[in-house]
XYZ file of C-alpha atoms in Angstrom:
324
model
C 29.855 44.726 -14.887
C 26.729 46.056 -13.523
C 24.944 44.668 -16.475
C 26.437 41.200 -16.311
C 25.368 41.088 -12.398
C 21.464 42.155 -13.623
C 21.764 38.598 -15.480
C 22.553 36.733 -13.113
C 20.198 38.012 -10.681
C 17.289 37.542 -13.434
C 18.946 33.688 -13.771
C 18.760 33.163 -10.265
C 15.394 35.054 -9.922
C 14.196 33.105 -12.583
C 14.955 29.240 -11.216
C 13.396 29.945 -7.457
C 10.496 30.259 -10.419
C 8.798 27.166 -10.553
C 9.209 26.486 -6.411
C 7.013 29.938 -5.463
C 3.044 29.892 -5.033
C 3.293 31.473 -8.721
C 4.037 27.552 -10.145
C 0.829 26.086 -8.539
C -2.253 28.971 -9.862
C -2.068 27.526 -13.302
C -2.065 23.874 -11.646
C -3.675 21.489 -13.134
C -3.294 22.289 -16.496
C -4.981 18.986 -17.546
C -6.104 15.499 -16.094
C -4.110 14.909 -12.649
C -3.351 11.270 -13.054
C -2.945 8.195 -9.969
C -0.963 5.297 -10.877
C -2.127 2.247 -9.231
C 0.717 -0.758 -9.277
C -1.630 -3.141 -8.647
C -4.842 -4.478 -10.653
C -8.044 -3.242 -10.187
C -10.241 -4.681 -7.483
C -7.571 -4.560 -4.587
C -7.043 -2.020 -1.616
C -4.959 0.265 -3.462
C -7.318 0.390 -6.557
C -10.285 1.010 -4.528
C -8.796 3.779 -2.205
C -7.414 5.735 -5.355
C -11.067 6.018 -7.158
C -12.674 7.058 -4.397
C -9.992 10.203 -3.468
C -9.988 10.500 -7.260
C -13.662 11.455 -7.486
C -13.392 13.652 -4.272
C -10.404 15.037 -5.734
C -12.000 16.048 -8.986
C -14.600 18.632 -7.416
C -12.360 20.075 -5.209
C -9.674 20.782 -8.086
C -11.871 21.575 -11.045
C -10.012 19.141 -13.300
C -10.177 15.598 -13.627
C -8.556 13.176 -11.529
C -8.017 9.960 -13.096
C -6.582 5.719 -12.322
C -4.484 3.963 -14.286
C -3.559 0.728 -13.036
C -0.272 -0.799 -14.372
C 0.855 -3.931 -12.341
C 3.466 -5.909 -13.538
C 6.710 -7.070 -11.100
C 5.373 -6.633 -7.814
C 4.271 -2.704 -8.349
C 7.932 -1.764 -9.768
C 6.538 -1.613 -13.601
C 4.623 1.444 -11.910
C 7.182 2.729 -9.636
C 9.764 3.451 -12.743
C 6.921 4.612 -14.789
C 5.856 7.381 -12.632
C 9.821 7.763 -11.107
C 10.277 9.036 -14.752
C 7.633 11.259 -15.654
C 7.714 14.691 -15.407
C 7.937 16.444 -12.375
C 4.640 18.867 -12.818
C 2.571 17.322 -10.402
C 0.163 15.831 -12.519
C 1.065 12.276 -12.677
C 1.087 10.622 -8.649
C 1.278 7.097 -7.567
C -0.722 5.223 -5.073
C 2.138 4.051 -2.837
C 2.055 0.306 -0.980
C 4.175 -1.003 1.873
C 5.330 -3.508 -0.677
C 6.327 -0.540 -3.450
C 7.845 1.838 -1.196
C 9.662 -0.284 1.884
C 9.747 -3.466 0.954
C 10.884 -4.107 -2.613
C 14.634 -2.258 -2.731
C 15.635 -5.110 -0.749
C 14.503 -8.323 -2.544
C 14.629 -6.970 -6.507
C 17.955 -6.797 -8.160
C 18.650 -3.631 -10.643
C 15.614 -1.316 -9.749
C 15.360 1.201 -12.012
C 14.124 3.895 -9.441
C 14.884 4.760 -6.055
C 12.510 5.618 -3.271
C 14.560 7.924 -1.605
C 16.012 9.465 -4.785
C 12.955 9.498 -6.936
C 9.986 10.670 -5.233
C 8.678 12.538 -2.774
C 5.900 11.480 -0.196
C 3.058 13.931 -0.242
C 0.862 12.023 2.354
C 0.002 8.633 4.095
C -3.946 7.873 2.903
C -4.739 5.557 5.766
C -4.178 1.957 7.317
C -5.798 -1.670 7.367
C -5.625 -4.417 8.975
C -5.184 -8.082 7.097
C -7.666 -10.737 7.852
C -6.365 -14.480 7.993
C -9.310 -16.843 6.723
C -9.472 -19.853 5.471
C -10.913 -21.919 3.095
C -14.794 -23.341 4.928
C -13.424 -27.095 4.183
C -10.317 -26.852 6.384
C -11.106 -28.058 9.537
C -10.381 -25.465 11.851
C -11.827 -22.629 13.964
C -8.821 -21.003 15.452
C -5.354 -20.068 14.688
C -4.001 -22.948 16.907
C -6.242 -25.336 15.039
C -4.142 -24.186 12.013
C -0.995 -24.280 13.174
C -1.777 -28.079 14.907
C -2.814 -28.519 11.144
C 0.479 -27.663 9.184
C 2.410 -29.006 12.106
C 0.902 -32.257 11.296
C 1.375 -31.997 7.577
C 4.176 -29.838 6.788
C 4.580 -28.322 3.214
C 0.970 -29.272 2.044
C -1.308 -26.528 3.443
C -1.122 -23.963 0.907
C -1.635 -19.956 1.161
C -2.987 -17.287 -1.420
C -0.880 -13.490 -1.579
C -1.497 -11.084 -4.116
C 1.744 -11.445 -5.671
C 5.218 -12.461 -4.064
C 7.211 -9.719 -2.166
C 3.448 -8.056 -0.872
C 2.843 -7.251 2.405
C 0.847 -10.424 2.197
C 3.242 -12.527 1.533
C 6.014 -11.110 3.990
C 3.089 -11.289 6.888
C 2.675 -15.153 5.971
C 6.574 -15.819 6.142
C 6.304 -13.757 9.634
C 3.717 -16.147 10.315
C 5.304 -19.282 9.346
C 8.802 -18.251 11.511
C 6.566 -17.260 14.323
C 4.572 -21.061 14.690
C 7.650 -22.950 13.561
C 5.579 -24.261 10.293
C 5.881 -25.218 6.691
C 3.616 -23.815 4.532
C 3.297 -23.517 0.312
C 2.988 -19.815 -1.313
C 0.780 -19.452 -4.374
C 1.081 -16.240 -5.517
C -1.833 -14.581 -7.604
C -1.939 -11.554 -9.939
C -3.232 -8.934 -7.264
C -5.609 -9.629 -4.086
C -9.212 -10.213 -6.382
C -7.849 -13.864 -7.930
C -6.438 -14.238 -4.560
C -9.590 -14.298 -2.983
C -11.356 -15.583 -5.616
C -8.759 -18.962 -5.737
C -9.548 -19.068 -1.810
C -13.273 -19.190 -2.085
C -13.033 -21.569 -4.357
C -10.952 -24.017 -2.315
C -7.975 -23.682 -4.710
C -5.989 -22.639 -1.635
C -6.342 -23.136 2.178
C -5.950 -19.846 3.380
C -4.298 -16.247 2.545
C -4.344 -13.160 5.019
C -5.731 -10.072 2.888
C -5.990 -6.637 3.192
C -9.643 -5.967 4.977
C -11.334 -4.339 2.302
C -11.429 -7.278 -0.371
C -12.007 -10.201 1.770
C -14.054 -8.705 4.444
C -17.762 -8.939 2.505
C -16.610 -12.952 1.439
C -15.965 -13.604 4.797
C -19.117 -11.914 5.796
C -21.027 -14.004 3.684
C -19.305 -17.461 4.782
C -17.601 -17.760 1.646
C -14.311 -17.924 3.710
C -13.861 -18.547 7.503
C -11.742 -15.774 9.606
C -9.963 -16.678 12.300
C -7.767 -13.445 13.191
C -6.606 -9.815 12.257
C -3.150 -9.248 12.353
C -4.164 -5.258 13.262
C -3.579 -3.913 17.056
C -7.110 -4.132 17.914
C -9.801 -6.581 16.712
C -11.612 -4.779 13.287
C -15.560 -3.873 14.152
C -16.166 -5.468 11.454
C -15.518 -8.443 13.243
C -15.738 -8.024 16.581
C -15.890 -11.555 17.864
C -12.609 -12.373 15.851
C -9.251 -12.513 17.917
C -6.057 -10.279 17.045
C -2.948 -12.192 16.503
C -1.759 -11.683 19.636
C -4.888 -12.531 21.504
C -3.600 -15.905 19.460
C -0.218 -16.413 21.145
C 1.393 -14.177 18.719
C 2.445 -11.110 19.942
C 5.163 -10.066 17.034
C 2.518 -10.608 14.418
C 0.820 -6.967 14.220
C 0.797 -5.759 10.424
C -0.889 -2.881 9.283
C -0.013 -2.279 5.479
C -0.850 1.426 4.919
C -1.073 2.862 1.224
C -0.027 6.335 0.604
C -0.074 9.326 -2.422
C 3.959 9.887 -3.840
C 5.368 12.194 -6.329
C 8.166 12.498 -8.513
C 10.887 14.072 -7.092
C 11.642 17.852 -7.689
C 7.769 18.510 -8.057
C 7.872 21.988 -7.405
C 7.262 22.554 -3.431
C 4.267 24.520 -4.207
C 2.226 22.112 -6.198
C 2.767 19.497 -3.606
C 1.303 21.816 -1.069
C -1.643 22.255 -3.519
C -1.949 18.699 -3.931
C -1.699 17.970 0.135
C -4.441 20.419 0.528
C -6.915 19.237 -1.713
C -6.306 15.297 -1.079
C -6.447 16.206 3.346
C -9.615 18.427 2.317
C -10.850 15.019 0.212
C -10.247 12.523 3.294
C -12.317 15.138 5.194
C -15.474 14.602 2.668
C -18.229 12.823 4.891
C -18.869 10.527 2.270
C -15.421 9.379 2.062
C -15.148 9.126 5.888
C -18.291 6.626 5.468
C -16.646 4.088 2.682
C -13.552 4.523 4.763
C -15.544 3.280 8.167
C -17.408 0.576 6.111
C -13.485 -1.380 5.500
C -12.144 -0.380 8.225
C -9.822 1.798 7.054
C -7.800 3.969 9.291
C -7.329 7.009 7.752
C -4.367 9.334 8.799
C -3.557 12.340 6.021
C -1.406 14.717 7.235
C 2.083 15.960 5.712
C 4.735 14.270 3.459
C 6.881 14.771 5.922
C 5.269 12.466 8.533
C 4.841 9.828 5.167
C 8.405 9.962 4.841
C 9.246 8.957 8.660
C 7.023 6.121 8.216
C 8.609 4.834 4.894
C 11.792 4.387 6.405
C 10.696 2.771 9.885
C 9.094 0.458 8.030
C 11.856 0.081 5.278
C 14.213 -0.758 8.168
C 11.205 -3.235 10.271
C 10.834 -5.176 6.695
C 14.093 -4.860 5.532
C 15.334 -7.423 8.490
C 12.699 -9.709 7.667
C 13.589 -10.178 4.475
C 17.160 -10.974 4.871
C 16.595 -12.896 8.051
C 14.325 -15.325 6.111
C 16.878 -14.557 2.559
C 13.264 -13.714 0.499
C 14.751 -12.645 -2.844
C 12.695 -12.375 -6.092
C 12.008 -15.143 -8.242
């Protein structure tokens, strides 16, 4: 009896294992990998390479981006929902990925909830509506007179349909009682690119990949849908300062695990990517696109992923946005 009782105190003994400080000395064991779902060139992309090469000093090993788009960032989500749960294989999570797309894709394969676990919020943006230099217009009320007086032909550029920049159009669109035509594009870069070359008439974008063509004149800005104007652009309005006070978006992109990562590799992995948001140099590229950054614990990431879950969530079945 005794004997059989030593067992099963080794077997218990033996699966609180993997979740003690013990499980995370030997961590990495190799290359710590961040799935982007999005191509390169967008927000996501470019926040994940530069905590990647932060990330790589401070751990020692090699921290690497793979970017797999495909179906509006859910060819990455299941990827990553099914790999193993050693802490070595993380995905850059969107508002789109991780709030948004459980209610407008049939049959997902993963479940947010379920499937991962948050390890921290990287930081916030604000989106920049500009349009195309030909379109004759200055303000936002310039461009809603516009598509009031020719609804269904102005057009507007997203990175792909169910993104954060498409849902903040449709918000738009409800808000000034307008018709307006989505072209979707294969991740923010041929977005912009398609706007600056007049293939479109406007798009709102994340900050950091339209704020240097807008800079240059390539595109003209006429608001930021953020709570404050960006200091980037200082002389351009808010949404609200525009007569739209429900239109305040900030699409915030944020570091998730697979679930049942062992608790104390995800508190190795919190510390070094907080300790990488601190690096002075990062602070700087963050400052130069306006980037909010926030850190912090999974815990706090998880509150926001289901405030927003349940802010989008009624947006999307108020408007009946399912995917095409």
């Amino acid at each position: 009896m005794r004997s059989r009782l030593h067992v099963v105190a080794a077997l218990a003994l033996a699966a609180l294992l993997p979740f003690t400080p013990a499980a995370a000395q030997d961590f990495p064991r190799k290359p710590v990998k961040i799935i982007v779902p999005f191509p390169p060139g967008g927000t996501p992309d470019m926040l994940s390479r530069l905590l990647a090469q932060r990330a790589t000093q401070i751990l020692g090993q090699q921290v690497i981006v793979d970017n797999r788009p495909g179906a509006g960032g859910n060819v990455a989500m299941d990827l990553v929902s099914r790999a193993p749960a050693d802490g070595h294989t993380l995905i850059m999570g969107t508002v789109s990925t991780c709030s948004v797309n459980e209610f407008i894709f049939k049959g997902l394969t993963y479940n947010v909830e379920r499937d991962f676990v948050p390890l921290m919020e990287v930081g916030r943006i604000s989106n920049l509506l500009a349009v195309h230099p030909s379109l004759p217009v200055n303000s936002v009320k310039d461009l809603v007179a516009l598509a009031k007086a020719k609804p269904g032909t102005l057009t507007y550029a997203t990175s792909g349909y169910a993104t954060t920049l498409h849902l903040t159009a449709e918000l738009f669109e409800s808000s000034a009682g307008i018709q307006i035509r989505h072209v979707p594009y294969k991740g923010s870069a041929l977005a912009v690119t398609a706007l600056v070359a007049g293939e479109v008439n406007f798009m709102f974008d994340n900050m950091p990949t339209i704020a240097q063509q807008a800079a240059a004149g390539k595109v003209r800005p006429l608001a930021v849908t953020g709570p404050k104007r960006s200091k980037l652009f200082p002389n351009v309005p808010t949404m609200q300062e525009a007569g739209y006070k429900d239109l305040v978006v900030q699409p915030w992109f944020g570091l998730l695990a697979p679930a049942k990562v062992p608790p104390a590799v995800l508190a190795k992995l919190n510390a070094v990517f907080n300790e990488a948001m601190r690096d002075p140099t990062v602070l700087k590229r963050f400052s130069e696109i306006d980037l909010q950054p926030v850190g912090g614990s999974g815990a706090d990431f998880q509150k926001l992923i289901r405030a927003e879950a349940q802010k989008w969530g009624k947006l999307v079945r108020e408007k009946n946005i399912t995917a095409e």
